[in-house]
PDB file of C-alpha atoms in Angstrom:
ATOM      1  CA  UNK L   1     -92.926 -22.112 -46.847  1.00 42.00           C
ATOM      2  CA  UNK L   2     -95.295 -20.769 -49.701  1.00 45.00           C
ATOM      3  CA  UNK L   3     -98.395 -22.577 -50.051  1.00 44.00           C
ATOM      4  CA  UNK L   4     -98.617 -24.389 -53.298  1.00 47.00           C
ATOM      5  CA  UNK L   5    -102.421 -23.244 -53.322  1.00 70.00           C
ATOM      6  CA  UNK L   6    -102.080 -20.021 -55.042  1.00 92.00           C
ATOM      7  CA  UNK L   7    -105.678 -18.945 -55.304  1.00 95.00           C
ATOM      8  CA  UNK L   8    -105.018 -15.321 -55.118  1.00 98.00           C
ATOM      9  CA  UNK L   9    -102.351 -14.893 -57.703  1.00 97.00           C
ATOM     10  CA  UNK L  10    -102.702 -11.447 -59.797  1.00 97.00           C
ATOM     11  CA  UNK L  11    -104.997 -10.146 -57.021  1.00 98.00           C
ATOM     12  CA  UNK L  12    -104.162  -7.339 -54.588  1.00 98.00           C
ATOM     13  CA  UNK L  13    -105.488  -7.333 -51.140  1.00 98.00           C
ATOM     14  CA  UNK L  14    -105.565  -4.380 -48.556  1.00 98.00           C
ATOM     15  CA  UNK L  15    -105.782  -5.433 -45.067  1.00 98.00           C
ATOM     16  CA  UNK L  16    -106.080  -2.592 -42.016  1.00 98.00           C
ATOM     17  CA  UNK L  17    -104.844  -3.457 -38.608  1.00 97.00           C
ATOM     18  CA  UNK L  18    -102.309  -5.657 -40.534  1.00 98.00           C
ATOM     19  CA  UNK L  19     -99.329  -5.346 -37.958  1.00 97.00           C
ATOM     20  CA  UNK L  20    -100.723  -7.897 -35.475  1.00 95.00           C
ATOM     21  CA  UNK L  21    -103.508 -10.109 -34.505  1.00 95.00           C
ATOM     22  CA  UNK L  22    -106.195 -11.252 -37.039  1.00 96.00           C
ATOM     23  CA  UNK L  23    -104.904  -8.533 -39.706  1.00 97.00           C
ATOM     24  CA  UNK L  24    -101.422  -9.847 -39.418  1.00 97.00           C
ATOM     25  CA  UNK L  25    -102.442 -13.622 -39.683  1.00 97.00           C
ATOM     26  CA  UNK L  26    -104.901 -12.663 -42.668  1.00 98.00           C
ATOM     27  CA  UNK L  27    -102.112 -10.695 -44.442  1.00 98.00           C
ATOM     28  CA  UNK L  28     -99.536 -13.607 -44.173  1.00 98.00           C
ATOM     29  CA  UNK L  29    -102.257 -16.029 -45.443  1.00 98.00           C
ATOM     30  CA  UNK L  30    -103.155 -14.286 -48.484  1.00 98.00           C
ATOM     31  CA  UNK L  31     -99.663 -13.460 -49.438  1.00 98.00           C
ATOM     32  CA  UNK L  32     -98.843 -17.208 -49.106  1.00 98.00           C
ATOM     33  CA  UNK L  33    -101.834 -17.875 -51.335  1.00 98.00           C
ATOM     34  CA  UNK L  34    -100.495 -15.402 -53.985  1.00 98.00           C
ATOM     35  CA  UNK L  35    -101.906 -11.987 -53.357  1.00 98.00           C
ATOM     36  CA  UNK L  36     -99.878  -8.727 -53.406  1.00 98.00           C
ATOM     37  CA  UNK L  37    -100.801  -7.297 -49.555  1.00 98.00           C
ATOM     38  CA  UNK L  38    -100.937  -3.677 -48.892  1.00 98.00           C
ATOM     39  CA  UNK L  39    -100.659  -3.894 -45.066  1.00 98.00           C
ATOM     40  CA  UNK L  40    -102.373  -0.536 -43.297  1.00 98.00           C
ATOM     41  CA  UNK L  41    -102.029   0.549 -39.987  1.00 98.00           C
ATOM     42  CA  UNK L  42    -100.796   3.153 -37.608  1.00 96.00           C
ATOM     43  CA  UNK L  43     -97.791   1.547 -36.264  1.00 96.00           C
ATOM     44  CA  UNK L  44     -94.900   1.332 -38.568  1.00 96.00           C
ATOM     45  CA  UNK L  45     -92.715  -0.913 -36.782  1.00 97.00           C
ATOM     46  CA  UNK L  46     -95.533  -3.626 -36.787  1.00 97.00           C
ATOM     47  CA  UNK L  47     -96.518  -2.894 -40.414  1.00 98.00           C
ATOM     48  CA  UNK L  48     -92.979  -3.606 -41.367  1.00 98.00           C
ATOM     49  CA  UNK L  49     -92.475  -6.811 -39.348  1.00 98.00           C
ATOM     50  CA  UNK L  50     -95.531  -7.952 -41.353  1.00 98.00           C
ATOM     51  CA  UNK L  51     -94.173  -6.770 -44.777  1.00 98.00           C
ATOM     52  CA  UNK L  52     -90.698  -8.210 -43.955  1.00 98.00           C
ATOM     53  CA  UNK L  53     -92.127 -11.688 -43.186  1.00 98.00           C
ATOM     54  CA  UNK L  54     -94.177 -11.922 -46.177  1.00 98.00           C
ATOM     55  CA  UNK L  55     -91.248 -11.101 -48.310  1.00 98.00           C
ATOM     56  CA  UNK L  56     -88.880 -13.650 -46.510  1.00 98.00           C
ATOM     57  CA  UNK L  57     -91.511 -16.078 -47.655  1.00 97.00           C
ATOM     58  CA  UNK L  58     -91.363 -15.014 -51.088  1.00 97.00           C
ATOM     59  CA  UNK L  59     -94.460 -12.730 -51.274  1.00 98.00           C
ATOM     60  CA  UNK L  60     -94.951  -9.288 -52.290  1.00 98.00           C
ATOM     61  CA  UNK L  61     -96.410  -6.591 -49.908  1.00 98.00           C
ATOM     62  CA  UNK L  62     -96.205  -2.834 -48.934  1.00 98.00           C
ATOM     63  CA  UNK L  63     -96.646  -1.078 -45.633  1.00 98.00           C
ATOM     64  CA  UNK L  64     -99.245   1.900 -45.749  1.00 98.00           C
ATOM     65  CA  UNK L  65     -99.194   4.187 -42.860  1.00 98.00           C
ATOM     66  CA  UNK L  66    -102.679   5.644 -42.132  1.00 98.00           C
ATOM     67  CA  UNK L  67    -105.286   6.318 -39.735  1.00 98.00           C
ATOM     68  CA  UNK L  68    -108.814   4.700 -40.803  1.00 98.00           C
ATOM     69  CA  UNK L  69    -110.640   7.336 -39.150  1.00 98.00           C
ATOM     70  CA  UNK L  70    -109.185  10.269 -41.172  1.00 98.00           C
ATOM     71  CA  UNK L  71    -110.530  10.735 -44.886  1.00 98.00           C
ATOM     72  CA  UNK L  72    -107.172  12.342 -46.174  1.00 98.00           C
ATOM     73  CA  UNK L  73    -105.080   9.679 -44.945  1.00 98.00           C
ATOM     74  CA  UNK L  74    -107.380   6.983 -46.315  1.00 98.00           C
ATOM     75  CA  UNK L  75    -107.615   8.652 -49.766  1.00 98.00           C
ATOM     76  CA  UNK L  76    -104.062   8.907 -50.007  1.00 98.00           C
ATOM     77  CA  UNK L  77    -103.419   5.299 -48.548  1.00 98.00           C
ATOM     78  CA  UNK L  78    -105.523   3.975 -51.796  1.00 98.00           C
ATOM     79  CA  UNK L  79    -103.877   6.227 -54.283  1.00 98.00           C
ATOM     80  CA  UNK L  80    -100.667   4.726 -53.063  1.00 98.00           C
ATOM     81  CA  UNK L  81    -101.881   1.062 -53.451  1.00 98.00           C
ATOM     82  CA  UNK L  82    -103.150   1.993 -56.920  1.00 98.00           C
ATOM     83  CA  UNK L  83     -99.689   3.401 -57.783  1.00 98.00           C
ATOM     84  CA  UNK L  84     -97.533   0.708 -56.452  1.00 98.00           C
ATOM     85  CA  UNK L  85     -99.771  -2.291 -57.351  1.00 98.00           C
ATOM     86  CA  UNK L  86    -102.117  -1.231 -59.765  1.00 97.00           C
ATOM     87  CA  UNK L  87    -105.427  -2.172 -58.737  1.00 97.00           C
ATOM     88  CA  UNK L  88    -107.190  -3.815 -55.616  1.00 98.00           C
ATOM     89  CA  UNK L  89    -109.456  -6.946 -55.266  1.00 98.00           C
ATOM     90  CA  UNK L  90    -109.747  -7.723 -51.578  1.00 98.00           C
ATOM     91  CA  UNK L  91    -110.169  -5.324 -48.946  1.00 99.00           C
ATOM     92  CA  UNK L  92    -110.174  -6.531 -45.199  1.00 98.00           C
ATOM     93  CA  UNK L  93    -111.477  -3.819 -42.987  1.00 98.00           C
ATOM     94  CA  UNK L  94    -110.168  -5.339 -39.795  1.00 98.00           C
ATOM     95  CA  UNK L  95    -108.842  -2.387 -37.782  1.00 97.00           C
ATOM     96  CA  UNK L  96    -110.640  -1.280 -34.574  1.00 96.00           C
ATOM     97  CA  UNK L  97    -110.336  -0.788 -30.699  1.00 95.00           C
ATOM     98  CA  UNK L  98    -112.292  -2.121 -27.686  1.00 94.00           C
ATOM     99  CA  UNK L  99    -111.920   1.405 -26.252  1.00 95.00           C
ATOM    100  CA  UNK L 100    -113.293   2.322 -22.964  1.00 95.00           C
ATOM    101  CA  UNK L 101    -115.713  -0.182 -21.216  1.00 94.00           C
ATOM    102  CA  UNK L 102    -117.763   1.653 -18.526  1.00 94.00           C
ATOM    103  CA  UNK L 103    -121.336   2.311 -17.416  1.00 95.00           C
ATOM    104  CA  UNK L 104    -123.161   4.344 -19.687  1.00 96.00           C
ATOM    105  CA  UNK L 105    -123.531   7.342 -17.409  1.00 96.00           C
ATOM    106  CA  UNK L 106    -119.675   7.448 -16.605  1.00 95.00           C
ATOM    107  CA  UNK L 107    -118.538   6.842 -20.292  1.00 96.00           C
ATOM    108  CA  UNK L 108    -117.604  10.409 -21.326  1.00 97.00           C
ATOM    109  CA  UNK L 109    -118.684  11.570 -24.590  1.00 98.00           C
ATOM    110  CA  UNK L 110    -115.251  11.851 -26.228  1.00 98.00           C
ATOM    111  CA  UNK L 111    -114.553   8.142 -25.289  1.00 97.00           C
ATOM    112  CA  UNK L 112    -117.944   7.307 -27.087  1.00 98.00           C
ATOM    113  CA  UNK L 113    -116.876   9.395 -29.727  1.00 98.00           C
ATOM    114  CA  UNK L 114    -113.249   7.701 -30.081  1.00 97.00           C
ATOM    115  CA  UNK L 115    -114.747   4.243 -30.308  1.00 97.00           C
ATOM    116  CA  UNK L 116    -117.324   5.398 -32.948  1.00 98.00           C
ATOM    117  CA  UNK L 117    -114.677   6.930 -35.163  1.00 98.00           C
ATOM    118  CA  UNK L 118    -112.369   4.332 -35.226  1.00 97.00           C
ATOM    119  CA  UNK L 119    -114.547   1.170 -35.756  1.00 98.00           C
ATOM    120  CA  UNK L 120    -117.543   2.918 -37.501  1.00 98.00           C
ATOM    121  CA  UNK L 121    -116.261   5.801 -39.332  1.00 98.00           C
ATOM    122  CA  UNK L 122    -113.369   4.165 -40.101  1.00 98.00           C
ATOM    123  CA  UNK L 123    -115.121   0.754 -41.521  1.00 98.00           C
ATOM    124  CA  UNK L 124    -116.849   3.548 -43.987  1.00 98.00           C
ATOM    125  CA  UNK L 125    -113.842   5.341 -44.907  1.00 98.00           C
ATOM    126  CA  UNK L 126    -111.890   2.102 -45.661  1.00 98.00           C
ATOM    127  CA  UNK L 127    -114.878   0.859 -47.913  1.00 98.00           C
ATOM    128  CA  UNK L 128    -115.689   4.323 -49.257  1.00 98.00           C
ATOM    129  CA  UNK L 129    -112.278   4.998 -50.814  1.00 98.00           C
ATOM    130  CA  UNK L 130    -111.677   1.459 -51.887  1.00 98.00           C
ATOM    131  CA  UNK L 131    -114.964   1.283 -54.042  1.00 98.00           C
ATOM    132  CA  UNK L 132    -113.419   3.383 -57.132  1.00 98.00           C
ATOM    133  CA  UNK L 133    -110.652   0.689 -57.366  1.00 98.00           C
ATOM    134  CA  UNK L 134    -112.919  -2.291 -56.772  1.00 98.00           C
ATOM    135  CA  UNK L 135    -115.402  -1.558 -59.324  1.00 98.00           C
ATOM    136  CA  UNK L 136    -112.695  -2.048 -61.956  1.00 97.00           C
ATOM    137  CA  UNK L 137    -112.731  -5.615 -61.283  1.00 94.00           C
ATOM    138  CA  UNK L 138    -115.499  -6.662 -58.743  1.00 97.00           C
ATOM    139  CA  UNK L 139    -113.912  -7.878 -55.552  1.00 98.00           C
ATOM    140  CA  UNK L 140    -114.622  -8.964 -52.067  1.00 98.00           C
ATOM    141  CA  UNK L 141    -114.844  -6.819 -48.950  1.00 99.00           C
ATOM    142  CA  UNK L 142    -114.668  -8.463 -45.483  1.00 98.00           C
ATOM    143  CA  UNK L 143    -115.212  -6.540 -42.290  1.00 98.00           C
ATOM    144  CA  UNK L 144    -114.451  -7.581 -38.969  1.00 98.00           C
ATOM    145  CA  UNK L 145    -117.168  -7.157 -36.482  1.00 98.00           C
ATOM    146  CA  UNK L 146    -117.631  -9.098 -33.148  1.00 97.00           C
ATOM    147  CA  UNK L 147    -120.022 -11.179 -30.995  1.00 96.00           C
ATOM    148  CA  UNK L 148    -120.638  -8.255 -28.965  1.00 96.00           C
ATOM    149  CA  UNK L 149    -123.552  -6.276 -30.037  1.00 97.00           C
ATOM    150  CA  UNK L 150    -124.552  -9.010 -32.547  1.00 97.00           C
ATOM    151  CA  UNK L 151    -125.046 -11.809 -30.115  1.00 96.00           C
ATOM    152  CA  UNK L 152    -123.726 -11.080 -26.863  1.00 95.00           C
ATOM    153  CA  UNK L 153    -125.118  -8.088 -24.841  1.00 94.00           C
ATOM    154  CA  UNK L 154    -123.935  -9.243 -21.527  1.00 91.00           C
ATOM    155  CA  UNK L 155    -120.699  -7.645 -21.534  1.00 91.00           C
ATOM    156  CA  UNK L 156    -121.553  -4.623 -19.079  1.00 90.00           C
ATOM    157  CA  UNK L 157    -119.716  -1.446 -20.238  1.00 93.00           C
ATOM    158  CA  UNK L 158    -119.013  -2.373 -23.635  1.00 95.00           C
ATOM    159  CA  UNK L 159    -122.003  -0.265 -24.854  1.00 97.00           C
ATOM    160  CA  UNK L 160    -120.059   1.752 -27.323  1.00 97.00           C
ATOM    161  CA  UNK L 161    -117.784  -1.032 -28.872  1.00 97.00           C
ATOM    162  CA  UNK L 162    -121.005  -3.299 -29.149  1.00 97.00           C
ATOM    163  CA  UNK L 163    -122.908  -0.187 -30.743  1.00 98.00           C
ATOM    164  CA  UNK L 164    -119.947   0.016 -33.391  1.00 98.00           C
ATOM    165  CA  UNK L 165    -120.224  -3.744 -34.022  1.00 98.00           C
ATOM    166  CA  UNK L 166    -123.766  -3.876 -34.557  1.00 98.00           C
ATOM    167  CA  UNK L 167    -123.645  -0.874 -36.799  1.00 98.00           C
ATOM    168  CA  UNK L 168    -120.808  -2.729 -38.879  1.00 98.00           C
ATOM    169  CA  UNK L 169    -123.355  -5.563 -39.484  1.00 98.00           C
ATOM    170  CA  UNK L 170    -125.987  -3.088 -40.702  1.00 98.00           C
ATOM    171  CA  UNK L 171    -123.285  -1.278 -42.820  1.00 98.00           C
ATOM    172  CA  UNK L 172    -122.453  -4.625 -44.405  1.00 98.00           C
ATOM    173  CA  UNK L 173    -125.712  -5.556 -45.471  1.00 98.00           C
ATOM    174  CA  UNK L 174    -126.474  -1.906 -46.946  1.00 98.00           C
ATOM    175  CA  UNK L 175    -123.213  -2.040 -48.748  1.00 98.00           C
ATOM    176  CA  UNK L 176    -123.541  -5.563 -50.082  1.00 98.00           C
ATOM    177  CA  UNK L 177    -127.157  -4.651 -51.875  1.00 98.00           C
ATOM    178  CA  UNK L 178    -125.752  -1.336 -53.218  1.00 98.00           C
ATOM    179  CA  UNK L 179    -122.419  -2.691 -54.773  1.00 98.00           C
ATOM    180  CA  UNK L 180    -123.919  -6.276 -55.883  1.00 98.00           C
ATOM    181  CA  UNK L 181    -124.193  -4.636 -59.351  1.00 98.00           C
ATOM    182  CA  UNK L 182    -120.413  -3.980 -59.526  1.00 98.00           C
ATOM    183  CA  UNK L 183    -119.763  -7.427 -58.369  1.00 98.00           C
ATOM    184  CA  UNK L 184    -118.502  -6.471 -55.036  1.00 98.00           C
ATOM    185  CA  UNK L 185    -119.167  -8.726 -52.281  1.00 98.00           C
ATOM    186  CA  UNK L 186    -119.378  -7.468 -48.725  1.00 99.00           C
ATOM    187  CA  UNK L 187    -119.341  -9.883 -45.664  1.00 99.00           C
ATOM    188  CA  UNK L 188    -118.854  -9.403 -42.151  1.00 98.00           C
ATOM    189  CA  UNK L 189    -117.131 -11.701 -39.694  1.00 98.00           C
ATOM    190  CA  UNK L 190    -118.012 -11.746 -35.859  1.00 97.00           C
ATOM    191  CA  UNK L 191    -115.050 -13.317 -33.858  1.00 96.00           C
ATOM    192  CA  UNK L 192    -115.500 -14.541 -30.088  1.00 93.00           C
ATOM    193  CA  UNK L 193    -112.581 -14.835 -27.828  1.00 89.00           C
ATOM    194  CA  UNK L 194    -109.367 -14.905 -30.016  1.00 88.00           C
ATOM    195  CA  UNK L 195    -105.896 -14.811 -28.815  1.00 81.00           C
ATOM    196  CA  UNK L 196    -104.980 -11.436 -29.885  1.00 65.00           C
ATOM    197  CA  UNK L 197    -103.716  -8.281 -28.433  1.00 57.00           C
ATOM    198  CA  UNK L 198    -106.789  -5.843 -29.009  1.00 48.00           C
ATOM    199  CA  UNK L 199    -107.359  -6.352 -25.043  1.00 51.00           C
ATOM    200  CA  UNK L 200    -104.201  -4.009 -24.357  1.00 53.00           C
ATOM    201  CA  UNK L 201    -106.673  -1.039 -25.985  1.00 55.00           C
ATOM    202  CA  UNK L 202    -109.390  -1.798 -23.433  1.00 63.00           C
ATOM    203  CA  UNK L 203    -109.911   0.457 -20.423  1.00 72.00           C
ATOM    204  CA  UNK L 204    -112.477  -1.019 -18.172  1.00 74.00           C
ATOM    205  CA  UNK L 205    -114.022   1.139 -15.265  1.00 64.00           C
ATOM    206  CA  UNK L 206    -116.538   0.773 -12.681  1.00 65.00           C
ATOM    207  CA  UNK L 207    -118.134  -2.094 -13.944  1.00 61.00           C
ATOM    208  CA  UNK L 208    -118.961  -4.222 -11.071  1.00 61.00           C
ATOM    209  CA  UNK L 209    -121.706  -1.894 -10.045  1.00 56.00           C
ATOM    210  CA  UNK L 210    -123.494  -2.113 -13.227  1.00 57.00           C
ATOM    211  CA  UNK L 211    -123.051  -5.840 -14.036  1.00 55.00           C
ATOM    212  CA  UNK L 212    -125.871  -8.232 -13.972  1.00 49.00           C
ATOM    213  CA  UNK L 213    -125.088 -11.348 -11.899  1.00 45.00           C
ATOM    214  CA  UNK L 214    -124.659 -14.090 -14.576  1.00 42.00           C
ATOM    215  CA  UNK L 215    -122.948 -17.489 -14.173  1.00 46.00           C
ATOM    216  CA  UNK L 216    -121.908 -19.589 -16.835  1.00 43.00           C
ATOM    217  CA  UNK L 217    -120.928 -23.354 -16.962  1.00 47.00           C
ATOM    218  CA  UNK L 218    -117.168 -24.242 -16.910  1.00 50.00           C
ATOM    219  CA  UNK L 219    -115.600 -23.152 -20.326  1.00 54.00           C
ATOM    220  CA  UNK L 220    -117.700 -20.327 -21.955  1.00 71.00           C
ATOM    221  CA  UNK L 221    -116.614 -21.810 -25.552  1.00 79.00           C
ATOM    222  CA  UNK L 222    -118.333 -24.867 -25.698  1.00 81.00           C
ATOM    223  CA  UNK L 223    -116.552 -26.252 -28.715  1.00 78.00           C
ATOM    224  CA  UNK L 224    -113.059 -26.080 -27.071  1.00 81.00           C
ATOM    225  CA  UNK L 225    -113.596 -26.227 -23.361  1.00 77.00           C
ATOM    226  CA  UNK L 226    -113.018 -22.533 -22.673  1.00 79.00           C
ATOM    227  CA  UNK L 227    -109.831 -22.069 -24.977  1.00 84.00           C
ATOM    228  CA  UNK L 228    -109.970 -19.332 -27.277  1.00 83.00           C
ATOM    229  CA  UNK L 229    -109.598 -19.372 -30.821  1.00 90.00           C
ATOM    230  CA  UNK L 230    -106.693 -18.326 -32.860  1.00 92.00           C
ATOM    231  CA  UNK L 231    -105.833 -15.400 -35.230  1.00 94.00           C
ATOM    232  CA  UNK L 232    -105.195 -17.956 -37.827  1.00 95.00           C
ATOM    233  CA  UNK L 233    -108.497 -19.645 -37.718  1.00 95.00           C
ATOM    234  CA  UNK L 234    -110.104 -16.197 -38.395  1.00 97.00           C
ATOM    235  CA  UNK L 235    -107.592 -15.947 -41.372  1.00 97.00           C
ATOM    236  CA  UNK L 236    -108.826 -18.921 -42.831  1.00 97.00           C
ATOM    237  CA  UNK L 237    -112.502 -17.787 -42.679  1.00 98.00           C
ATOM    238  CA  UNK L 238    -111.274 -14.476 -44.210  1.00 98.00           C
ATOM    239  CA  UNK L 239    -109.548 -16.210 -47.130  1.00 98.00           C
ATOM    240  CA  UNK L 240    -112.534 -18.095 -47.932  1.00 98.00           C
ATOM    241  CA  UNK L 241    -114.628 -15.146 -48.283  1.00 98.00           C
ATOM    242  CA  UNK L 242    -112.309 -13.290 -50.421  1.00 98.00           C
ATOM    243  CA  UNK L 243    -111.966 -16.365 -52.757  1.00 98.00           C
ATOM    244  CA  UNK L 244    -114.096 -17.491 -55.690  1.00 96.00           C
ATOM    245  CA  UNK L 245    -115.463 -20.203 -53.518  1.00 97.00           C
ATOM    246  CA  UNK L 246    -117.455 -17.496 -51.875  1.00 98.00           C
ATOM    247  CA  UNK L 247    -118.482 -16.266 -55.238  1.00 98.00           C
ATOM    248  CA  UNK L 248    -122.157 -16.191 -54.078  1.00 98.00           C
ATOM    249  CA  UNK L 249    -122.104 -15.090 -50.556  1.00 98.00           C
ATOM    250  CA  UNK L 250    -122.653 -11.161 -49.820  1.00 98.00           C
ATOM    251  CA  UNK L 251    -124.385  -9.342 -46.999  1.00 98.00           C
ATOM    252  CA  UNK L 252    -123.642 -12.041 -44.689  1.00 98.00           C
ATOM    253  CA  UNK L 253    -122.516 -12.058 -41.023  1.00 98.00           C
ATOM    254  CA  UNK L 254    -120.574 -15.445 -39.946  1.00 98.00           C
ATOM    255  CA  UNK L 255    -119.722 -16.046 -36.419  1.00 97.00           C
ATOM    256  CA  UNK L 256    -116.452 -17.738 -35.440  1.00 96.00           C
ATOM    257  CA  UNK L 257    -116.482 -18.215 -31.804  1.00 92.00           C
ATOM    258  CA  UNK L 258    -116.787 -22.099 -31.012  1.00 91.00           C
ATOM    259  CA  UNK L 259    -120.563 -21.269 -29.661  1.00 91.00           C
ATOM    260  CA  UNK L 260    -119.581 -18.908 -27.255  1.00 91.00           C
ATOM    261  CA  UNK L 261    -122.136 -16.287 -28.171  1.00 91.00           C
ATOM    262  CA  UNK L 262    -124.786 -19.040 -28.102  1.00 90.00           C
ATOM    263  CA  UNK L 263    -124.237 -19.815 -24.561  1.00 87.00           C
ATOM    264  CA  UNK L 264    -123.372 -16.024 -23.452  1.00 83.00           C
ATOM    265  CA  UNK L 265    -126.238 -14.131 -25.496  1.00 69.00           C
TER     266      UNK L 265
END
C-alpha cells in the first residue's frame, strides 16, 4: 500500500546501491512517500526488481545501470535522470563494498585500491555530478558510512574499509559547508550491524594472528540484546534527513547502531 504521507511528492531521488539492502529499502520508502526514484547500481536484475516493486505499489521509478567509480558512467547516469525526470532533489550515496579484510602487511595494493575506488572515489563522483542538478532547487544528500572507522576500530583487518568510512565523514563535512550557500544539505549515516547482504562481498584473510584479544558481554548490540537492525530502520533515517523536517541539519554524522559502537569502540 502506498503511504498517505506524500512528503516527497514532486521530488526526484537518486539512490546508489538500490538493488538490495539499505538502498532498496530507502528506494521503496521514498517512493511510497511520493518521490520519483532513480535506482542506480551495477546489477540490472536487482535494479529491475526494485523498480518493478515500486511500480506495483503505484510509484514511479527508473533503473540506472552504472559503476559509481567510473566518471563517464556517473555523468551519463545523471544526464539520463535529468532527461527522464527533469530534475533532482535527493541523493542517497549508499553503494559500497566491504572488500578484503586482512592484516595491513598482507593486504595487496590493488585490494586497497578497489575498496578506495568504490567507497571513496565513488562517493565523490556520486556527489560531484549531482551538484549541477541539485543547485537548481537545493536538496539533500545522504552518504552511507559505517560505525567502522568512525567509532569502532577493533575490527582487525578492516583497515581499507574503515579508512574509506572515516574519509566519507570528512568529505560530508567539507561538502556541507561548501554547498550550504546553494541550499544543499549533506549528512552521513553510520550504520552498525544491519541485516543486509554486504557481508557477501567481504573477503577475510589471516585475521587471527593480527587480532587483539577483546571480549564483549553477551549481546554486542545493547538496545536489542544482540539483534541487528533492519534496512527499513535505516531507510526511515534516510527519509528524515531527506525531508524538510531536517531542514537545519547539515554536515552531521548520525550513528544508527543500537549503541553497538559505544560498547565496541
